[in-house]
mmCIF file of C-alpha atoms in Angstrom:
data_model
loop_
_atom_site.group_PDB
_atom_site.id
_atom_site.type_symbol
_atom_site.label_atom_id
_atom_site.label_comp_id
_atom_site.label_asym_id
_atom_site.label_seq_id
_atom_site.Cartn_x
_atom_site.Cartn_y
_atom_site.Cartn_z
ATOM 1 C CA MET K 12 14.417 -48.006 -6.067
ATOM 2 C CA THR K 13 12.298 -46.632 -8.875
ATOM 3 C CA TRP K 14 11.425 -42.961 -8.924
ATOM 4 C CA LEU K 15 7.684 -42.342 -8.880
ATOM 5 C CA ASP K 16 5.951 -39.215 -10.149
ATOM 6 C CA ALA K 17 5.180 -37.044 -7.119
ATOM 7 C CA GLY K 18 1.842 -35.930 -8.581
ATOM 8 C CA PRO K 19 -0.372 -38.745 -7.212
ATOM 9 C CA PHE K 20 1.160 -38.254 -3.736
ATOM 10 C CA LEU K 21 0.460 -34.520 -3.520
ATOM 11 C CA ARG K 22 -2.370 -33.201 -1.379
ATOM 12 C CA GLY K 23 -3.690 -29.662 -0.922
ATOM 13 C CA VAL K 24 -3.613 -28.983 -4.681
ATOM 14 C CA ALA K 25 -6.317 -26.641 -5.964
ATOM 15 C CA TRP K 26 -5.427 -26.413 -9.659
ATOM 16 C CA ARG K 27 -2.415 -27.221 -11.838
ATOM 17 C CA ASP K 28 -0.683 -25.053 -14.442
ATOM 18 C CA GLU K 29 0.197 -26.071 -17.990
ATOM 19 C CA ASP K 30 3.197 -28.015 -16.690
ATOM 20 C CA GLY K 31 1.133 -29.917 -14.136
ATOM 21 C CA LEU K 32 2.518 -27.965 -11.181
ATOM 22 C CA PRO K 33 0.279 -26.824 -8.294
ATOM 23 C CA LEU K 34 -1.372 -23.440 -8.786
ATOM 24 C CA ARG K 35 -3.639 -21.652 -6.301
ATOM 25 C CA ALA K 36 -5.827 -19.950 -8.905
ATOM 26 C CA HIS K 37 -7.735 -21.221 -11.921
ATOM 27 C CA PRO K 38 -5.226 -21.382 -14.807
ATOM 28 C CA ALA K 39 -7.860 -20.418 -17.389
ATOM 29 C CA ASP K 40 -9.015 -17.381 -15.414
ATOM 30 C CA LEU K 41 -5.826 -15.614 -14.357
ATOM 31 C CA ASP K 42 -6.360 -12.400 -16.314
ATOM 32 C CA ARG K 43 -9.211 -11.292 -14.016
ATOM 33 C CA LEU K 44 -7.156 -11.538 -10.833
ATOM 34 C CA PRO K 45 -5.294 -8.656 -9.152
ATOM 35 C CA TRP K 46 -1.536 -8.930 -9.531
ATOM 36 C CA ASP K 47 -0.943 -9.708 -5.842
ATOM 37 C CA VAL K 48 -3.402 -12.623 -5.905
ATOM 38 C CA LEU K 49 -1.729 -13.974 -9.022
ATOM 39 C CA GLU K 50 1.745 -13.609 -7.515
ATOM 40 C CA ARG K 51 0.815 -15.525 -4.359
ATOM 41 C CA ALA K 52 -1.150 -18.123 -6.318
ATOM 42 C CA ARG K 53 2.109 -19.340 -7.845
ATOM 43 C CA VAL K 54 3.556 -20.221 -4.429
ATOM 44 C CA PRO K 55 2.621 -23.841 -3.514
ATOM 45 C CA VAL K 56 1.388 -23.006 -0.019
ATOM 46 C CA GLY K 57 -0.212 -25.915 1.816
ATOM 47 C CA VAL K 58 0.852 -28.590 -0.679
ATOM 48 C CA THR K 59 2.021 -31.774 1.076
ATOM 49 C CA LEU K 60 3.224 -35.226 0.057
ATOM 50 C CA ASP K 61 1.105 -37.945 1.716
ATOM 51 C CA PHE K 62 2.005 -41.636 1.576
ATOM 52 C CA LEU K 63 1.728 -45.096 3.087
ATOM 53 C CA ALA K 64 4.879 -47.140 3.707
ATOM 54 C CA TYR K 65 5.237 -50.894 3.285
ATOM 55 C CA GLY K 66 8.479 -52.171 4.828
ATOM 56 C CA THR K 67 10.214 -48.877 4.084
ATOM 57 C CA THR K 68 13.139 -47.435 6.023
ATOM 58 C CA SER K 69 13.425 -44.083 4.229
ATOM 59 C CA VAL K 70 11.958 -42.089 1.386
ATOM 60 C CA GLU K 71 13.751 -39.765 -0.994
ATOM 61 C CA VAL K 72 12.165 -36.776 -2.659
ATOM 62 C CA ARG K 73 13.553 -35.115 -5.752
ATOM 63 C CA PHE K 74 12.750 -31.421 -5.911
ATOM 64 C CA ARG K 75 13.711 -28.198 -7.629
ATOM 65 C CA ALA K 76 14.127 -24.876 -5.838
ATOM 66 C CA GLU K 77 16.205 -21.736 -5.999
ATOM 67 C CA PRO K 78 19.378 -21.910 -3.892
ATOM 68 C CA GLY K 79 19.563 -19.545 -0.939
ATOM 69 C CA GLU K 80 21.268 -18.871 2.349
ATOM 70 C CA VAL K 81 18.693 -20.743 4.459
ATOM 71 C CA PRO K 82 18.402 -24.543 4.109
ATOM 72 C CA HIS K 83 15.040 -26.044 3.235
ATOM 73 C CA ALA K 84 13.295 -27.831 6.125
ATOM 74 C CA PHE K 85 11.180 -30.904 5.342
ATOM 75 C CA GLY K 86 8.934 -31.987 8.230
ATOM 76 C CA LEU K 87 7.500 -35.500 8.476
ATOM 77 C CA TRP K 88 4.253 -35.896 10.443
ATOM 78 C CA ALA K 89 1.991 -38.799 11.386
ATOM 79 C CA GLY K 90 -0.762 -39.183 13.953
ATOM 80 C CA GLY K 91 -0.889 -35.438 14.535
ATOM 81 C CA VAL K 92 2.767 -35.120 15.645
ATOM 82 C CA GLN K 93 6.023 -34.318 13.912
ATOM 83 C CA LEU K 94 8.301 -37.342 13.668
ATOM 84 C CA THR K 95 11.388 -35.715 12.218
ATOM 85 C CA GLU K 96 12.693 -32.731 10.275
ATOM 86 C CA VAL K 97 15.423 -32.838 7.644
ATOM 87 C CA LEU K 98 17.332 -29.856 6.261
ATOM 88 C CA ALA K 99 18.425 -29.761 2.632
ATOM 89 C CA ASP K 100 20.463 -27.249 0.641
ATOM 90 C CA PRO K 101 19.000 -26.845 -2.857
ATOM 91 C CA ALA K 102 21.383 -27.224 -5.782
ATOM 92 C CA GLU K 103 21.301 -25.218 -8.994
ATOM 93 C CA GLU K 104 19.219 -27.782 -10.895
ATOM 94 C CA GLU K 105 17.566 -30.603 -8.929
ATOM 95 C CA SER K 106 18.109 -31.783 -5.368
ATOM 96 C CA VAL K 107 17.286 -34.927 -3.410
ATOM 97 C CA VAL K 108 16.370 -35.065 0.276
ATOM 98 C CA ARG K 109 16.227 -38.318 2.274
ATOM 99 C CA ILE K 110 13.794 -38.668 5.168
ATOM 100 C CA GLY K 111 14.098 -41.577 7.573
ATOM 101 C CA LEU K 112 10.902 -43.290 8.704
ATOM 102 C CA PRO K 113 10.211 -44.679 12.201
ATOM 103 C CA PRO K 114 11.252 -48.309 12.797
ATOM 104 C CA ALA K 115 7.672 -49.583 12.544
ATOM 105 C CA ALA K 116 7.532 -48.500 8.895
ATOM 106 C CA GLY K 117 10.488 -50.731 8.037
ATOM 107 C CA ARG K 118 9.146 -53.967 9.463
ATOM 108 C CA PRO K 119 7.457 -56.400 7.064
ATOM 109 C CA ALA K 120 3.754 -56.356 7.814
ATOM 110 C CA PRO K 121 0.499 -57.064 6.016
ATOM 111 C CA LEU K 122 -0.703 -53.555 6.833
ATOM 112 C CA PRO K 123 1.022 -50.316 5.850
ATOM 113 C CA ALA K 124 2.574 -47.804 8.208
ATOM 114 C CA GLY K 125 1.213 -44.307 8.129
ATOM 115 C CA PRO K 126 -0.310 -42.362 6.596
ATOM 116 C CA PHE K 127 2.644 -39.986 6.659
ATOM 117 C CA THR K 128 2.498 -36.333 5.643
ATOM 118 C CA LEU K 129 5.634 -34.587 4.437
ATOM 119 C CA TYR K 130 5.471 -30.803 4.693
ATOM 120 C CA PRO K 131 7.955 -29.237 2.254
ATOM 121 C CA PRO K 132 9.233 -25.716 2.820
ATOM 122 C CA GLU K 133 7.399 -22.921 1.040
ATOM 123 C CA THR K 134 10.334 -20.520 0.761
ATOM 124 C CA ARG K 135 11.654 -20.168 -2.768
ATOM 125 C CA SER K 136 8.690 -22.183 -4.047
ATOM 126 C CA PRO K 137 10.073 -25.756 -4.169
ATOM 127 C CA ARG K 138 8.561 -28.059 -6.779
ATOM 128 C CA LEU K 139 8.273 -31.703 -5.752
ATOM 129 C CA LEU K 140 9.127 -33.811 -8.786
ATOM 130 C CA ALA K 141 9.487 -37.460 -7.751
ATOM 131 C CA VAL K 142 9.574 -39.750 -4.735
ATOM 132 C CA ARG K 143 10.960 -43.225 -4.066
ATOM 133 C CA ALA K 144 11.188 -45.746 -1.243
ATOM 134 C CA LEU K 145 14.423 -47.149 0.143
ATOM 135 C CA GLY K 146 13.471 -50.681 1.060
ATOM 136 C CA GLY K 147 9.906 -51.873 0.614
ATOM 137 C CA ARG K 148 7.535 -49.618 -1.244
ATOM 138 C CA ILE K 149 5.288 -46.586 -0.803
ATOM 139 C CA ALA K 150 1.854 -45.707 -2.131
ATOM 140 C CA PRO K 151 -0.246 -42.523 -2.128
ATOM 141 C CA ALA K 152 -2.249 -42.095 1.061
ATOM 142 C CA PRO K 153 -6.031 -42.425 0.821
ATOM 143 C CA ALA K 154 -7.892 -39.249 -0.011
ATOM 144 C CA ARG K 155 -9.417 -37.256 2.824
ATOM 145 C CA PRO K 156 -12.377 -34.851 2.602
ATOM 146 C CA ARG K 157 -11.259 -31.635 0.883
ATOM 147 C CA TRP K 158 -11.398 -28.473 2.963
ATOM 148 C CA VAL K 159 -10.946 -25.344 0.844
ATOM 149 C CA VAL K 160 -9.760 -22.379 2.928
ATOM 150 C CA HIS K 161 -9.645 -18.865 1.477
ATOM 151 C CA GLY K 162 -8.176 -15.799 3.143
ATOM 152 C CA ASP K 163 -5.202 -13.476 3.379
ATOM 153 C CA SER K 164 -1.635 -13.722 4.717
ATOM 154 C CA ILE K 165 -2.846 -14.993 8.095
ATOM 155 C CA THR K 166 -4.544 -17.913 6.354
ATOM 156 C CA GLU K 167 -1.492 -18.390 4.154
ATOM 157 C CA GLY K 168 0.472 -18.915 7.362
ATOM 158 C CA TRP K 169 2.681 -15.856 7.699
ATOM 159 C CA TRP K 170 4.904 -15.773 10.785
ATOM 160 C CA SER K 171 4.332 -19.441 11.558
ATOM 161 C CA THR K 172 7.792 -20.958 11.853
ATOM 162 C CA ARG K 173 6.913 -23.971 9.689
ATOM 163 C CA PRO K 174 4.181 -24.684 7.091
ATOM 164 C CA ALA K 175 2.789 -27.400 9.387
ATOM 165 C CA HIS K 176 2.090 -24.773 12.069
ATOM 166 C CA ALA K 177 -0.131 -22.544 9.910
ATOM 167 C CA TRP K 178 -3.657 -22.686 11.253
ATOM 168 C CA PRO K 179 -5.248 -24.394 8.204
ATOM 169 C CA ALA K 180 -2.647 -27.184 8.377
ATOM 170 C CA ALA K 181 -3.091 -27.602 12.137
ATOM 171 C CA ALA K 182 -6.902 -27.565 11.987
ATOM 172 C CA GLY K 183 -6.847 -30.007 9.089
ATOM 173 C CA ARG K 184 -4.912 -32.478 11.231
ATOM 174 C CA LEU K 185 -7.380 -32.058 14.088
ATOM 175 C CA LEU K 186 -10.360 -32.763 11.836
ATOM 176 C CA GLY K 187 -8.875 -35.343 9.468
ATOM 177 C CA LEU K 188 -9.425 -33.026 6.485
ATOM 178 C CA GLU K 189 -7.209 -32.225 3.516
ATOM 179 C CA PRO K 190 -6.725 -28.444 3.651
ATOM 180 C CA VAL K 191 -6.449 -26.645 0.325
ATOM 181 C CA ASN K 192 -4.870 -23.341 1.328
ATOM 182 C CA LEU K 193 -6.040 -20.437 -0.839
ATOM 183 C CA GLY K 194 -4.748 -17.723 1.459
ATOM 184 C CA HIS K 195 -3.283 -14.925 -0.661
ATOM 185 C CA ALA K 196 -0.962 -12.635 1.264
ATOM 186 C CA GLY K 197 -1.733 -8.960 0.718
ATOM 187 C CA ALA K 198 -5.093 -9.851 -0.793
ATOM 188 C CA GLY K 199 -8.108 -11.644 0.643
ATOM 189 C CA ARG K 200 -10.201 -8.537 -0.003
ATOM 190 C CA ALA K 201 -13.395 -10.363 -1.039
ATOM 191 C CA GLU K 202 -12.331 -10.343 -4.694
ATOM 192 C CA LEU K 203 -15.432 -11.504 -6.577
ATOM 193 C CA ALA K 204 -13.407 -13.226 -9.291
ATOM 194 C CA VAL K 205 -11.906 -15.407 -6.542
ATOM 195 C CA ALA K 206 -15.423 -16.209 -5.284
ATOM 196 C CA GLN K 207 -16.352 -17.449 -8.754
ATOM 197 C CA GLN K 208 -13.248 -19.639 -8.860
ATOM 198 C CA LEU K 209 -14.087 -21.076 -5.433
ATOM 199 C CA ALA K 210 -17.566 -21.903 -6.713
ATOM 200 C CA GLY K 211 -16.083 -24.171 -9.355
ATOM 201 C CA LEU K 212 -13.521 -25.884 -7.133
ATOM 202 C CA PRO K 213 -14.438 -29.290 -5.641
ATOM 203 C CA ALA K 214 -14.819 -28.979 -1.867
ATOM 204 C CA ASP K 215 -16.404 -31.001 0.909
ATOM 205 C CA VAL K 216 -16.016 -28.126 3.406
ATOM 206 C CA LEU K 217 -15.348 -24.409 2.908
ATOM 207 C CA THR K 218 -13.915 -21.677 5.121
ATOM 208 C CA LEU K 219 -13.575 -17.974 4.343
ATOM 209 C CA ALA K 220 -11.326 -15.812 6.534
ATOM 210 C CA PHE K 221 -10.881 -12.336 5.074
ATOM 211 C CA GLY K 222 -11.393 -8.703 6.020
ATOM 212 C CA THR K 223 -8.277 -7.256 7.614
ATOM 213 C CA ASN K 224 -6.894 -6.104 4.246
ATOM 214 C CA CYS K 225 -10.201 -4.363 3.593
ATOM 215 C CA TRP K 226 -9.155 -1.914 6.304
ATOM 216 C CA GLY K 227 -5.798 -0.797 4.938
ATOM 217 C CA ARG K 228 -4.519 -2.188 1.676
ATOM 218 C CA ALA K 229 -7.759 -1.580 -0.239
ATOM 219 C CA PRO K 230 -9.896 0.548 2.107
ATOM 220 C CA PHE K 231 -13.577 -0.368 2.275
ATOM 221 C CA ASP K 232 -16.253 1.555 4.067
ATOM 222 C CA VAL K 233 -18.847 -0.299 6.144
ATOM 223 C CA PRO K 234 -21.683 -0.497 3.559
ATOM 224 C CA LEU K 235 -19.271 -1.670 0.850
ATOM 225 C CA LEU K 236 -17.893 -4.545 2.922
ATOM 226 C CA ARG K 237 -21.355 -5.596 4.083
ATOM 227 C CA GLU K 238 -22.695 -5.827 0.523
ATOM 228 C CA THR K 239 -19.490 -7.294 -0.915
ATOM 229 C CA THR K 240 -19.589 -10.037 1.712
ATOM 230 C CA ARG K 241 -23.138 -10.868 0.672
ATOM 231 C CA SER K 242 -22.122 -10.942 -2.990
ATOM 232 C CA PHE K 243 -19.075 -13.094 -2.255
ATOM 233 C CA LEU K 244 -21.178 -15.621 -0.362
ATOM 234 C CA ALA K 245 -23.821 -15.670 -3.089
ATOM 235 C CA LEU K 246 -21.241 -16.397 -5.778
ATOM 236 C CA VAL K 247 -19.637 -19.186 -3.745
ATOM 237 C CA ARG K 248 -23.059 -20.670 -3.049
ATOM 238 C CA ARG K 249 -23.801 -20.930 -6.791
ATOM 239 C CA GLY K 250 -21.263 -23.734 -6.967
ATOM 240 C CA HIS K 251 -21.649 -25.020 -3.411
ATOM 241 C CA PRO K 252 -25.297 -24.590 -2.417
ATOM 242 C CA ASP K 253 -25.162 -27.157 0.383
ATOM 243 C CA THR K 254 -21.468 -27.339 1.306
ATOM 244 C CA PRO K 255 -20.755 -26.573 4.982
ATOM 245 C CA LEU K 256 -19.262 -23.070 5.000
ATOM 246 C CA LEU K 257 -17.596 -21.355 7.953
ATOM 247 C CA VAL K 258 -16.753 -17.652 7.860
ATOM 248 C CA VAL K 259 -14.058 -16.379 10.250
ATOM 249 C CA SER K 260 -14.091 -12.622 10.772
ATOM 250 C CA PRO K 261 -10.802 -10.718 11.210
ATOM 251 C CA VAL K 262 -8.684 -11.514 14.243
ATOM 252 C CA LEU K 263 -7.297 -8.817 16.503
ATOM 253 C CA ARG K 264 -5.254 -6.041 14.852
ATOM 254 C CA PRO K 265 -4.581 -3.519 17.625
ATOM 255 C CA ALA K 266 -3.452 -0.634 15.419
ATOM 256 C CA ALA K 267 -6.603 -0.842 13.282
ATOM 257 C CA GLU K 268 -9.363 -1.659 15.758
ATOM 258 C CA ASP K 269 -10.363 1.937 16.497
ATOM 259 C CA ALA K 270 -8.445 3.784 13.780
ATOM 260 C CA PRO K 271 -10.387 5.023 10.731
ATOM 261 C CA ASN K 272 -8.989 3.971 7.370
ATOM 262 C CA ALA K 273 -8.948 6.145 4.251
ATOM 263 C CA ALA K 274 -12.665 5.435 3.804
ATOM 264 C CA GLY K 275 -13.458 6.369 7.397
ATOM 265 C CA ALA K 276 -14.045 2.840 8.730
ATOM 266 C CA THR K 277 -12.326 1.207 11.699
ATOM 267 C CA LEU K 278 -11.496 -2.479 11.608
ATOM 268 C CA GLY K 279 -13.953 -2.974 14.450
ATOM 269 C CA ALA K 280 -16.753 -1.492 12.346
ATOM 270 C CA LEU K 281 -15.730 -3.506 9.275
ATOM 271 C CA ARG K 282 -15.664 -6.713 11.308
ATOM 272 C CA ALA K 283 -19.153 -5.977 12.623
ATOM 273 C CA ALA K 284 -20.418 -5.373 9.068
ATOM 274 C CA LEU K 285 -18.969 -8.657 7.818
ATOM 275 C CA GLU K 286 -20.427 -10.566 10.757
ATOM 276 C CA GLU K 287 -23.822 -8.911 10.272
ATOM 277 C CA ALA K 288 -23.887 -9.953 6.612
ATOM 278 C CA VAL K 289 -23.063 -13.572 7.479
ATOM 279 C CA ARG K 290 -25.668 -13.731 10.247
ATOM 280 C CA GLU K 291 -28.322 -12.301 7.954
ATOM 281 C CA GLU K 292 -27.571 -14.875 5.255
ATOM 282 C CA ALA K 293 -27.769 -17.671 7.809
ATOM 283 C CA ALA K 294 -31.016 -16.313 9.219
ATOM 284 C CA ALA K 295 -32.443 -16.125 5.693
ATOM 285 C CA GLY K 296 -32.242 -19.904 5.402
ATOM 286 C CA ASP K 297 -28.629 -20.916 4.827
ATOM 287 C CA ASP K 298 -28.420 -23.514 7.582
ATOM 288 C CA ARG K 299 -25.017 -24.765 6.356
ATOM 289 C CA LEU K 300 -23.426 -21.375 6.974
ATOM 290 C CA ALA K 301 -21.751 -20.530 10.291
ATOM 291 C CA LEU K 302 -19.794 -17.609 11.711
ATOM 292 C CA LEU K 303 -16.727 -17.687 13.958
ATOM 293 C CA PRO K 304 -16.101 -14.167 15.340
ATOM 294 C CA GLY K 305 -12.376 -13.548 15.152
ATOM 295 C CA ARG K 306 -11.913 -10.631 17.566
ATOM 296 C CA GLY K 307 -11.586 -12.734 20.712
ATOM 297 C CA LEU K 308 -9.455 -15.555 19.339
ATOM 298 C CA LEU K 309 -6.087 -13.880 19.987
ATOM 299 C CA GLY K 310 -4.519 -11.435 22.398
ATOM 300 C CA PRO K 311 -1.759 -8.939 21.578
ATOM 301 C CA GLU K 312 0.774 -11.403 22.976
ATOM 302 C CA HIS K 313 -0.043 -13.842 20.152
ATOM 303 C CA LEU K 314 0.870 -11.386 17.379
ATOM 304 C CA ALA K 315 4.435 -11.582 16.107
ATOM 305 C CA ASP K 316 4.355 -8.171 14.433
ATOM 306 C CA GLY K 317 1.097 -6.623 15.588
ATOM 307 C CA LEU K 318 -0.796 -8.254 12.714
ATOM 308 C CA HIS K 319 0.288 -11.850 12.034
ATOM 309 C CA PRO K 320 -0.007 -14.607 14.663
ATOM 310 C CA ASP K 321 3.006 -16.474 15.986
ATOM 311 C CA ASP K 322 2.918 -20.274 16.296
ATOM 312 C CA ALA K 323 0.875 -20.067 19.502
ATOM 313 C CA GLY K 324 -1.607 -17.754 17.789
ATOM 314 C CA HIS K 325 -1.944 -20.047 14.795
ATOM 315 C CA ALA K 326 -2.589 -22.954 17.186
ATOM 316 C CA LEU K 327 -5.361 -20.996 18.922
ATOM 317 C CA ILE K 328 -7.045 -20.161 15.618
ATOM 318 C CA ALA K 329 -6.727 -23.797 14.516
ATOM 319 C CA THR K 330 -8.403 -25.071 17.670
ATOM 320 C CA ALA K 331 -11.256 -22.571 17.427
ATOM 321 C CA VAL K 332 -11.821 -23.259 13.727
ATOM 322 C CA ALA K 333 -11.737 -27.032 14.292
ATOM 323 C CA GLU K 334 -14.333 -26.733 17.061
ATOM 324 C CA ALA K 335 -16.583 -24.504 14.963
ATOM 325 C CA LEU K 336 -16.320 -26.812 11.952
ATOM 326 C CA ALA K 337 -16.958 -29.903 14.078
ATOM 327 C CA GLU K 338 -20.174 -28.292 15.295
ATOM 328 C CA LEU K 339 -21.150 -27.260 11.777
ATOM 329 C CA LEU K 340 -20.476 -30.758 10.465
ATOM 330 C CA GLY K 341 -22.431 -32.288 13.305
ATOM 331 C CA ASP K 342 -19.426 -34.235 14.565
ATOM 332 C CA ALA K 343 -17.985 -33.286 17.933
ATOM 333 C CA GLY K 344 -15.054 -35.702 17.599
ATOM 334 C CA ARG K 345 -11.765 -34.815 15.956
ATOM 335 C CA THR K 346 -9.396 -37.448 14.626
ATOM 336 C CA PRO K 347 -5.758 -36.556 13.961
ATOM 337 C CA ALA K 348 -4.593 -37.440 10.463
#
């Protein structure tokens, strides 16, 4: 039962810091980022451990996290469904959690069982250090196409009850993509330094879902958001001229829809400006660019706090995004991963 470095098993990793740990911003370009982007970039949102099992009954994962009052929940998924969830109480130094696999994974066979995806908790920023098989062996799962998703706290998955329920994770399972979650809570304000970092990040598919924080946290007026959206897209396109790119405009935010912000713009007007900019870029010849209007995706009943979706809301966004991406990619089928 040899411990294996967790690194080759990790998926959803954008960059790594000097210690090799996942980082959601370019480590050589941190000084240009706003403090809130930098703070959220250190949280390993969307990072999973993906593996194949050969005659294995259980796997153990060694991790490090700050102790707290709430146990850590590790969810094991395969075939688009959750198989089990295990709770673990972090110790002061390192902890080990054991996750049992379904009986089929423990039977000797010429073909592996899986692939399995283990979703670690994101609270208190756990670091996955090593993994080992109990009985048989495990190997990293094959790579899937990389889907880089940028946005704000809604993209990051706030108010979903588990990381696996956040809309990028759910849509990634529907499409068989590896989501790289670059949602930065409190940010996602079309920061141009972030656009430049996205341009240099390997991606097979891209999605941008920002705008709601341009209403309140850093108030934009309509002309500013329209032109900033164009600039953001242009910078991303310098590194990804032909990559399929879906833009999702802000989802419903009842308190902001018709209320002017400090710059005099309602969220409804800002959403329209963002959508206009995307449509104009597509009409100008970017045939790999698509828009998913966000206003009609959710109702007030899907908002846990008037802003962030609950699990049902995240599922609705995931389905709509998966359908829009399938159309953009020219593939109407969706295969759970």
